Backbone as JSON, one array per atom type, in Angstrom:
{
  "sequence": "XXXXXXXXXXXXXXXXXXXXXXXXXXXXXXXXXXXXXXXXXXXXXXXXXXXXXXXXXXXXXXXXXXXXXXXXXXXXXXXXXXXXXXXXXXXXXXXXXXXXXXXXXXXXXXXXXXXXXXXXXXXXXXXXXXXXXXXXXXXXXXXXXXXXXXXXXXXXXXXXXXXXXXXXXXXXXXXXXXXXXXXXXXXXXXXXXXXXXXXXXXXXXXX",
  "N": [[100.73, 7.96, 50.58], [101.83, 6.48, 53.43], [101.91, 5.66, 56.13], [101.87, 4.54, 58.86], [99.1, 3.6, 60.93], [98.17, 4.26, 64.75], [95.97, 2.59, 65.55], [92.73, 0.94, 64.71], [91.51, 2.06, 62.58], [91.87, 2.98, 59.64], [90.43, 3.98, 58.18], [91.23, 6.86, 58.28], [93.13, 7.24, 56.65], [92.4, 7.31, 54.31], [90.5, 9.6, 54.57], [92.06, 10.89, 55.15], [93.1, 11.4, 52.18], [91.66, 13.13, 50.73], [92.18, 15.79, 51.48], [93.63, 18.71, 50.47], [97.11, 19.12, 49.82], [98.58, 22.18, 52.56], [96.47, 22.83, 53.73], [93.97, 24.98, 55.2], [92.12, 23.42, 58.06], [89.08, 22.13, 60.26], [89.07, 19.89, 62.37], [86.5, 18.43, 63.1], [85.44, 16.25, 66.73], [87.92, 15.68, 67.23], [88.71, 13.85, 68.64], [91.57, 11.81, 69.94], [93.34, 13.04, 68.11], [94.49, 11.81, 66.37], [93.87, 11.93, 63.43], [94.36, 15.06, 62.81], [96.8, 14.95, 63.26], [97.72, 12.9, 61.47], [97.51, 14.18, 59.27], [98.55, 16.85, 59.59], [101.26, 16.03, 59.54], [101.55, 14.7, 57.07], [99.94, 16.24, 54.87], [100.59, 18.59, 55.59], [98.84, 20.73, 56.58], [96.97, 23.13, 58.16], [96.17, 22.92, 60.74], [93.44, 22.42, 63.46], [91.59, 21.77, 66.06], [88.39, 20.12, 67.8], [86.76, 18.93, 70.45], [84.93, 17.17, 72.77], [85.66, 15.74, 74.86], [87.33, 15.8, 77.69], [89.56, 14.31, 78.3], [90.24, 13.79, 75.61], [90.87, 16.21, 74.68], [93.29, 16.75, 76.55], [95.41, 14.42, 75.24], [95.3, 15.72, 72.79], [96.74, 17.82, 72.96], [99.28, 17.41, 74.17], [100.1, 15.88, 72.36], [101.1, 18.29, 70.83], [98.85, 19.87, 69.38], [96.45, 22.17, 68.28], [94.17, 22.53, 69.47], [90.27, 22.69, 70.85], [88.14, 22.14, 73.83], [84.88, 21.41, 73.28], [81.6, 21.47, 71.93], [80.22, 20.03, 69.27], [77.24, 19.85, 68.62], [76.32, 22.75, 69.96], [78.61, 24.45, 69.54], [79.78, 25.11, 66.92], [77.88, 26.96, 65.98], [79.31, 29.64, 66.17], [81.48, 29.89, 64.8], [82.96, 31.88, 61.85], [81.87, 32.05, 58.39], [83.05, 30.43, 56.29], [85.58, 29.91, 56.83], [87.9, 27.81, 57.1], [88.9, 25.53, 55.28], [88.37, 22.92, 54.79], [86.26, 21.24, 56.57], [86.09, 18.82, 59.18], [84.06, 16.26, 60.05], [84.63, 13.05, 61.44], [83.16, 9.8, 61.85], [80.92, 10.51, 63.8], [78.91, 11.61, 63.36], [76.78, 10.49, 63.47], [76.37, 10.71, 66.82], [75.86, 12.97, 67.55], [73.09, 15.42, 68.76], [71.76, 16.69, 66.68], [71.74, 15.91, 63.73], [71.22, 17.11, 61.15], [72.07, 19.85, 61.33], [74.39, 20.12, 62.3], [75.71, 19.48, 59.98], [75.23, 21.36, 58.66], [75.83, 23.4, 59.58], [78.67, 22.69, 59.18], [79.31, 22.84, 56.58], [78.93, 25.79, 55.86], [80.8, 26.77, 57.65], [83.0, 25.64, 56.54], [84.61, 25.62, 53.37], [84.8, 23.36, 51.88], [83.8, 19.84, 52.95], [84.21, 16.97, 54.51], [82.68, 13.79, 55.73], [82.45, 11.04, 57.31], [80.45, 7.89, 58.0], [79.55, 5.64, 59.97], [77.98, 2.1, 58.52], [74.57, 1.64, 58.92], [72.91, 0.39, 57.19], [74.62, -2.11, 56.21], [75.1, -5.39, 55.63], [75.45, -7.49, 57.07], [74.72, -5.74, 60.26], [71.68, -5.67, 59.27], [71.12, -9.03, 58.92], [71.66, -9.23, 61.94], [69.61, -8.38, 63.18], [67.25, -9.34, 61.94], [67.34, -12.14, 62.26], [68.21, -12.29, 64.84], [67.04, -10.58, 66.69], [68.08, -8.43, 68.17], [69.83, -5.43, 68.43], [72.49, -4.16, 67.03], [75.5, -5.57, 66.96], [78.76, -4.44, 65.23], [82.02, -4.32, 63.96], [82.24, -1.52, 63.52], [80.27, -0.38, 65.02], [80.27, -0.73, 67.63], [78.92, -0.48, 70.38], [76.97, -1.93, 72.92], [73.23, -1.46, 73.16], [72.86, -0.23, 75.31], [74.29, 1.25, 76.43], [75.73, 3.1, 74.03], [77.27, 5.36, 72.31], [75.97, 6.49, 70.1], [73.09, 7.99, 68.73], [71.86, 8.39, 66.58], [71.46, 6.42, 64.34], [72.16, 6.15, 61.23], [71.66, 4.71, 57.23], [74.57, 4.85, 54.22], [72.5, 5.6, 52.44], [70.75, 7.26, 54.0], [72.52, 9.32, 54.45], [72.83, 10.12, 51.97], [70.7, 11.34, 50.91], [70.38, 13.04, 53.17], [72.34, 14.98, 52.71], [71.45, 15.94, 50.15], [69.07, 17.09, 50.84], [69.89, 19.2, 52.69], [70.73, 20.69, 50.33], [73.19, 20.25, 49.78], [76.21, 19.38, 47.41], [77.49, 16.03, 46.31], [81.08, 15.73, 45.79], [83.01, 13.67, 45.71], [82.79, 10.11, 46.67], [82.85, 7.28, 48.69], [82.87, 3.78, 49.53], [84.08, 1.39, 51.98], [84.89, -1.76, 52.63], [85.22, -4.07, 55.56], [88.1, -4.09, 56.01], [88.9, -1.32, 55.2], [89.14, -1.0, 52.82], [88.15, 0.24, 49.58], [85.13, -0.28, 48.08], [84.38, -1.7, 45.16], [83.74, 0.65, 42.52], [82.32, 0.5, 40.19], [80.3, -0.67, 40.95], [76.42, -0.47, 42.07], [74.46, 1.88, 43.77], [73.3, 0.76, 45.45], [74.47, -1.59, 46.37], [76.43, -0.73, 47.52], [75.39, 0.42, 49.43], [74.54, -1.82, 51.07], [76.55, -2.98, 51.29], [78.91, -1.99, 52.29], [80.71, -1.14, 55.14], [81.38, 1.8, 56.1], [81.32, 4.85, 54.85], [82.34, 7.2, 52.95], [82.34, 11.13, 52.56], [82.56, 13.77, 50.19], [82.33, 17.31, 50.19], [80.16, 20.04, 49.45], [78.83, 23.15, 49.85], [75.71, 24.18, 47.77], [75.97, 27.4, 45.88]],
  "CA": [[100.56, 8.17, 52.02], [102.12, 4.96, 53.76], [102.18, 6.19, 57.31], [101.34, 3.52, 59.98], [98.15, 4.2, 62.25], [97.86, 3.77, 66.17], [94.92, 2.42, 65.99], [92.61, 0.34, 63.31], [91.24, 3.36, 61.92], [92.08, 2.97, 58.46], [89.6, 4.92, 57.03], [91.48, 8.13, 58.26], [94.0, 7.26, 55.36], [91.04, 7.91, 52.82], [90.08, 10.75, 54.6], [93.29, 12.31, 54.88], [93.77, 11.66, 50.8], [90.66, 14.02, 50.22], [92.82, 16.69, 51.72], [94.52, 19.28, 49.7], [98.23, 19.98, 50.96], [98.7, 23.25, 52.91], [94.72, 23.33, 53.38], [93.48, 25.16, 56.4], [91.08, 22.3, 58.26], [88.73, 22.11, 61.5], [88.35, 18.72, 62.93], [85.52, 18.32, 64.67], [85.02, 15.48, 67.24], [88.97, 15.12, 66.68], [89.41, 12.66, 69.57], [92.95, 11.78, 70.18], [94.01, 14.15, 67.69], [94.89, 10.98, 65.43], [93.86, 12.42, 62.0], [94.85, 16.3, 62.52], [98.67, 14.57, 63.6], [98.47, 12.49, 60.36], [97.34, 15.38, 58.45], [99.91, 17.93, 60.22], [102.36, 15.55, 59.09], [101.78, 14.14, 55.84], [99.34, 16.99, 54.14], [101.07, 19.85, 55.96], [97.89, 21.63, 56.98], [97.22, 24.21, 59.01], [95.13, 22.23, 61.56], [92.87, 23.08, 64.39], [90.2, 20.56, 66.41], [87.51, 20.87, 68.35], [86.75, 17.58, 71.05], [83.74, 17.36, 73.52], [85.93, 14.99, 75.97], [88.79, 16.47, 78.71], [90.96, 13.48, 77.83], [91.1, 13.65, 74.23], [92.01, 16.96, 74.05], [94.31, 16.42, 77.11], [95.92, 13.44, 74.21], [95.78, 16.42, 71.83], [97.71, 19.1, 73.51], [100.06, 16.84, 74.49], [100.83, 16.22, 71.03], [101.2, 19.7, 70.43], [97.95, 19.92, 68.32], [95.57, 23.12, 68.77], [92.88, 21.59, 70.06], [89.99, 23.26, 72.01], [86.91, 21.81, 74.16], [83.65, 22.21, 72.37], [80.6, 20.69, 71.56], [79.87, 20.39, 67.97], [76.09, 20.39, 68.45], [76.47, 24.16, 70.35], [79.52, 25.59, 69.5], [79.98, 25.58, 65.54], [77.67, 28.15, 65.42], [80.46, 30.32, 66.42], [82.59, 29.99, 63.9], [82.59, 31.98, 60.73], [81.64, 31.39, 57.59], [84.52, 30.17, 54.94], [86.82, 30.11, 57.92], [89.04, 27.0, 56.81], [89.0, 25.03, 53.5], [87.92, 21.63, 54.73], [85.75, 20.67, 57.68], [86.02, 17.16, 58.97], [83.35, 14.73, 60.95], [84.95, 11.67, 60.87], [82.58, 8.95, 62.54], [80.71, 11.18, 64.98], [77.77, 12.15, 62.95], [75.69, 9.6, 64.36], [76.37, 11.04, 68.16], [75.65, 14.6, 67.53], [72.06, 15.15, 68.79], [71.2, 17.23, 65.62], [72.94, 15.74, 62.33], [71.31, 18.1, 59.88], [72.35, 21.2, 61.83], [75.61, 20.39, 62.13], [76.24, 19.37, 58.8], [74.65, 22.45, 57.6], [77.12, 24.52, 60.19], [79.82, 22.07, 58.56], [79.23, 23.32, 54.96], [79.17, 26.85, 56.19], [82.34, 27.15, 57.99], [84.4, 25.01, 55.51], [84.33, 25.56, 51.58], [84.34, 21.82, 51.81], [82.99, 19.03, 54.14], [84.13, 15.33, 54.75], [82.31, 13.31, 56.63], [82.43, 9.78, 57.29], [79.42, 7.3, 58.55], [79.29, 4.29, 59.81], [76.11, 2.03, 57.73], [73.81, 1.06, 59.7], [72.34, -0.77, 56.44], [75.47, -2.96, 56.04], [74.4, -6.38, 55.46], [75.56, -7.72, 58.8], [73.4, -5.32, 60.86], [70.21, -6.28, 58.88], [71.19, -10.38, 59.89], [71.43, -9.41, 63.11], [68.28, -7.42, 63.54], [66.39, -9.84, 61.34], [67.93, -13.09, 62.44], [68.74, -12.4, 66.43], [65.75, -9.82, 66.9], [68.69, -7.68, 69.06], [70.44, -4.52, 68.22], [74.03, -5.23, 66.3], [77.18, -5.18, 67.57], [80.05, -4.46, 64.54], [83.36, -4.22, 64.23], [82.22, 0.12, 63.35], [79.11, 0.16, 65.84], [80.66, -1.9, 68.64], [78.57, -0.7, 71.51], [75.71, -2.18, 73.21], [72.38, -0.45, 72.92], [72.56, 1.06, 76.51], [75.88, 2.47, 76.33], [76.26, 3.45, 73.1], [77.09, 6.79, 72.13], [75.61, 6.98, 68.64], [71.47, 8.19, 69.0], [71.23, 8.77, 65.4], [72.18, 5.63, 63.3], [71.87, 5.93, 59.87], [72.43, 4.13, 56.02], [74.65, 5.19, 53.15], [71.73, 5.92, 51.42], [70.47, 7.82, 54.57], [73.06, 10.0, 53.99], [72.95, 10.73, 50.62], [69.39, 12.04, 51.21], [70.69, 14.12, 54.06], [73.15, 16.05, 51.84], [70.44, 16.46, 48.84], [67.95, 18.05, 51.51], [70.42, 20.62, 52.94], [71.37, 21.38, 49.29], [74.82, 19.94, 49.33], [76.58, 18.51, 46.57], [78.8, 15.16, 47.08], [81.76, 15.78, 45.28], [83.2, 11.9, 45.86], [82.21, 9.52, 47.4], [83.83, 6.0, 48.78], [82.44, 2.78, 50.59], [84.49, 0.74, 52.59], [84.83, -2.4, 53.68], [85.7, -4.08, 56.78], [89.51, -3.83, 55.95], [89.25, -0.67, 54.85], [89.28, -0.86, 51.34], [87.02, 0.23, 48.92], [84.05, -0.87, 47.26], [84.59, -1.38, 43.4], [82.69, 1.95, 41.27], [81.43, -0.08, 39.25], [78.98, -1.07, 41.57], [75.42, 0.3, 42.13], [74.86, 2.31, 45.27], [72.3, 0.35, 46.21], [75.55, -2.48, 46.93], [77.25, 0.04, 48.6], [74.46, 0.35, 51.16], [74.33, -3.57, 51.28], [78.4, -4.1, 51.65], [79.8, -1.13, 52.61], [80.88, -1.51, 56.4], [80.96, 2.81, 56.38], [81.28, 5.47, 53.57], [83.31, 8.79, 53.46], [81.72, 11.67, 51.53], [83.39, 15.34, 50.54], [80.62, 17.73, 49.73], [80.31, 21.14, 49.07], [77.7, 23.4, 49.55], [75.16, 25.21, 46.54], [76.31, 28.32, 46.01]],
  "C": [[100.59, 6.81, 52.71], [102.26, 5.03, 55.5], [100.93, 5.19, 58.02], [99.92, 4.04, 60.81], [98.56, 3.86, 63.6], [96.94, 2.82, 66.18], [94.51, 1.54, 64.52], [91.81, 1.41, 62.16], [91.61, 4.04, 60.26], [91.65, 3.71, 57.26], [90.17, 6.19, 57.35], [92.48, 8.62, 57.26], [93.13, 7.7, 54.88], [90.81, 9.24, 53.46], [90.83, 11.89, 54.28], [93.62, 12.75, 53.21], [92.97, 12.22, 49.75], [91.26, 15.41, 50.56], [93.54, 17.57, 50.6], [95.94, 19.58, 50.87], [97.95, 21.77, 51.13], [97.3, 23.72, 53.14], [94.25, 24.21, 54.91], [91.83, 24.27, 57.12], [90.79, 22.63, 59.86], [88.31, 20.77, 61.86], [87.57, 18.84, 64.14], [85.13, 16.85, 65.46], [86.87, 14.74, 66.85], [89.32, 13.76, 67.51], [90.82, 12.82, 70.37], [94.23, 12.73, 69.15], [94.52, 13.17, 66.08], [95.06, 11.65, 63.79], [94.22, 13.87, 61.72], [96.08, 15.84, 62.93], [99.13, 14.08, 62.17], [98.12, 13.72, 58.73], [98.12, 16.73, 58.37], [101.34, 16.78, 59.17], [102.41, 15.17, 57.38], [100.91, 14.69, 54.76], [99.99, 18.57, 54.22], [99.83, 21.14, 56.21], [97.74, 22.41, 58.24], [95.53, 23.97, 59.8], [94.43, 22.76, 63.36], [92.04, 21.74, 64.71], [89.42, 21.19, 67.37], [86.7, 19.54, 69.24], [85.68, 17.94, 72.42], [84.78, 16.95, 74.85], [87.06, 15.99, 76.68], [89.96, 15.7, 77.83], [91.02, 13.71, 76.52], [91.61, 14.94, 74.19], [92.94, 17.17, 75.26], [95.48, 15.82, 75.93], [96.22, 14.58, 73.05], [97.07, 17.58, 72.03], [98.53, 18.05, 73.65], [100.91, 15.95, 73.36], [101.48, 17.27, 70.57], [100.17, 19.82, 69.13], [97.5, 21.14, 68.97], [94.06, 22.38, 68.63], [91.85, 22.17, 71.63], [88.62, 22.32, 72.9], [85.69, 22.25, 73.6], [82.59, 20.79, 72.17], [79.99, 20.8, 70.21], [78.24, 20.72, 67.83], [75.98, 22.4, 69.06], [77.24, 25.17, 69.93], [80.43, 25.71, 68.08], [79.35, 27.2, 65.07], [78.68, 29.43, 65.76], [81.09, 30.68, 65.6], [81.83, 30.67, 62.36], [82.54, 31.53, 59.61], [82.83, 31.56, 56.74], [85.73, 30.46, 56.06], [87.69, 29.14, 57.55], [88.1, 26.08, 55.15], [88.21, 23.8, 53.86], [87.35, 21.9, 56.6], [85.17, 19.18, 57.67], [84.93, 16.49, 60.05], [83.82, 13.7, 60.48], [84.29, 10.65, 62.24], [81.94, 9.38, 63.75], [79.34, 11.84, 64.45], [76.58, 11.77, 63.59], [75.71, 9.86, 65.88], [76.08, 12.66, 68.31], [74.02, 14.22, 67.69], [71.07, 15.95, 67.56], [72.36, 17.16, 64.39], [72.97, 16.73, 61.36], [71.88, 19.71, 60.54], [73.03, 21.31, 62.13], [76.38, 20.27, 61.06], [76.4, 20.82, 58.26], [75.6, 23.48, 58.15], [78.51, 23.75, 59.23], [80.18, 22.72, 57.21], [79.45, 24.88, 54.63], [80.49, 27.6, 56.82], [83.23, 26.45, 57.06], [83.87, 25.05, 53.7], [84.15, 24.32, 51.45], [83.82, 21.23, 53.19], [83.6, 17.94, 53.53], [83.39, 14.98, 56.13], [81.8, 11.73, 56.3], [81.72, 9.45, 58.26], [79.83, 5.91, 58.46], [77.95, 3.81, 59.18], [75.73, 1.23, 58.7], [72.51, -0.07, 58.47], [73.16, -2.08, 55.81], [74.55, -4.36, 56.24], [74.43, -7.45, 56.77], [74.68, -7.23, 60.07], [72.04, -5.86, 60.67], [70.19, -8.04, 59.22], [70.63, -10.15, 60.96], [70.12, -9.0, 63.55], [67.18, -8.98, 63.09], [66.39, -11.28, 61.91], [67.66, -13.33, 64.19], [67.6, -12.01, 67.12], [66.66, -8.96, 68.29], [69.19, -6.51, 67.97], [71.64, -4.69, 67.72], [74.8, -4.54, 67.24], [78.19, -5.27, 66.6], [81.05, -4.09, 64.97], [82.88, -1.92, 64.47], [81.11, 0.73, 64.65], [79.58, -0.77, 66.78], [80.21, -2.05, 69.68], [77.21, -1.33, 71.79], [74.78, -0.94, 73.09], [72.37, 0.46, 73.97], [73.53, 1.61, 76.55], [76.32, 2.77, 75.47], [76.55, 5.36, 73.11], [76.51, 7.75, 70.64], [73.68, 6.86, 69.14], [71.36, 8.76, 67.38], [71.76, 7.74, 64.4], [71.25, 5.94, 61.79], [72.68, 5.33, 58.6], [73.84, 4.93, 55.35], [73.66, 5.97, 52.99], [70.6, 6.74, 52.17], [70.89, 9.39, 54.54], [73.2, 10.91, 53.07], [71.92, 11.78, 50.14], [70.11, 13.37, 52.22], [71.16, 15.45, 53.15], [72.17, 16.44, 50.69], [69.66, 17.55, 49.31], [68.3, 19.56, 52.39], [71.11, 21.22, 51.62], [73.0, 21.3, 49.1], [75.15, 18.63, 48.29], [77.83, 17.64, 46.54], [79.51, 15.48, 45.49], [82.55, 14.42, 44.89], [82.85, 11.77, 46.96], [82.88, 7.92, 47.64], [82.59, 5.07, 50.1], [82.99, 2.05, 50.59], [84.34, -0.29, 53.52], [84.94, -2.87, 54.95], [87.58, -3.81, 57.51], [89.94, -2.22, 55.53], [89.36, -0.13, 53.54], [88.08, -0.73, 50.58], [86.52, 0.03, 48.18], [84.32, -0.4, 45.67], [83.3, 0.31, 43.23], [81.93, 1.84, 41.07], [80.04, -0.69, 40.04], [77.81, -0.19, 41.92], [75.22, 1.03, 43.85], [74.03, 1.34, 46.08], [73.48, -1.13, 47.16], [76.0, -1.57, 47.51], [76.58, -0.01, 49.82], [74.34, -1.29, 51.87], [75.54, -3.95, 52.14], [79.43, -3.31, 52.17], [79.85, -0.94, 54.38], [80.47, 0.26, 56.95], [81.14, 3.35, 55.03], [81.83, 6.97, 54.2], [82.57, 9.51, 51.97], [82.31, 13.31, 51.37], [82.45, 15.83, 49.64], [81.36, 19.33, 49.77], [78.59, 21.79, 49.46], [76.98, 24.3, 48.64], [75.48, 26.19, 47.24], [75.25, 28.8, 44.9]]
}
């Protein structure tokens, strides 16, 4: 999968290469439509989104994506259960005002789940906090504290808890640096939470 981005968004390669071809998928918080276009194209799925903003899914339709207005905290519960194969949060977990209760809708409408986090225990953050005595600004968390749109930051290893306590099991798991690339295996998670800029996770839920 060699297909250029728009954008620096690199991690939507990894996401997309958790995909099965021909998969039926719901992106939620699709945006600009970016990852159900490179997933239409280069997984061949049978894609749908679901975008809080006017403009992005203005940007989506205008792709020709199916793409509706919605609010993932309200309007998952809607959807039935085992309705598509994969359901995606990619970088939007942290702005939902209830994470575990959309995950837990996430796991329910899709036989699978990806969902990718920025870390808020990256080793950069903890500098800045510890060092500056301000709020960080990364390349993944880029906004100031008053205009941000993330009200729920959390680790890696925040995460990993999350999914244990709604009874979901990570299937893989990846942490990525600042380029995009990911963190050797061989390493302990506890480095992942240290060095990993975000982390992408495809889960399942007990059956």
């Amino acid at each position: 999968m060699q297909q250029a981005l728009a954008s620096s968004r690199v991690d939507l390669l990894r996401v997309a290469e958790l995909v099965a071809p021909g998969s039926r998928v719901l992106d939620v918080g699709c945006g600009d439509g970016e990852l159900l276009r490179l997933l239409m194209d280069e997984r061949n799925v049978d894609g749908r989104g679901i975008e809080l903003s006017q403009h992005g899914v203005n940007d989506c339709v205008a792709k020709g994506l199916s793409v509706i207005q919605g609010d993932a905290d309200a309007d998952l519960a809607d959807y039935p259960d085992d309705g598509f194969d994969y359901v995606i949060l990619s970088q939007t977990l942290q702005a939902t005002r209830h994470p575990r209760v959309v995950l837990e809708h996430m796991l329910r409408i899709g036989r699978r789940a990806i969902v990718s986090v920025p870390n808020f225990g990256h080793w950069s953050v903890r500098a800045q906090l510890a060092l500056r005595g301000r709020m960080p600004v990364t390349q993944n968390l880029a906004h100031s504290w008053y205009d941000t749109p993330n009200i729920h930051f959390c680790t890696i290893a925040d995460f990993v808890t999350l999914a244990h306590e709604v009874g979901a099991t990570i299937d893989k798991s990846v942490a990525l640096d600042r380029a995009g690339q990911p963190l050797r295996h061989g390493w302990p998670k506890w480095a992942w939470n240290l060095f990993g800029e975000q982390a992408i996770f495809l889960l399942h839920r007990g059956r």
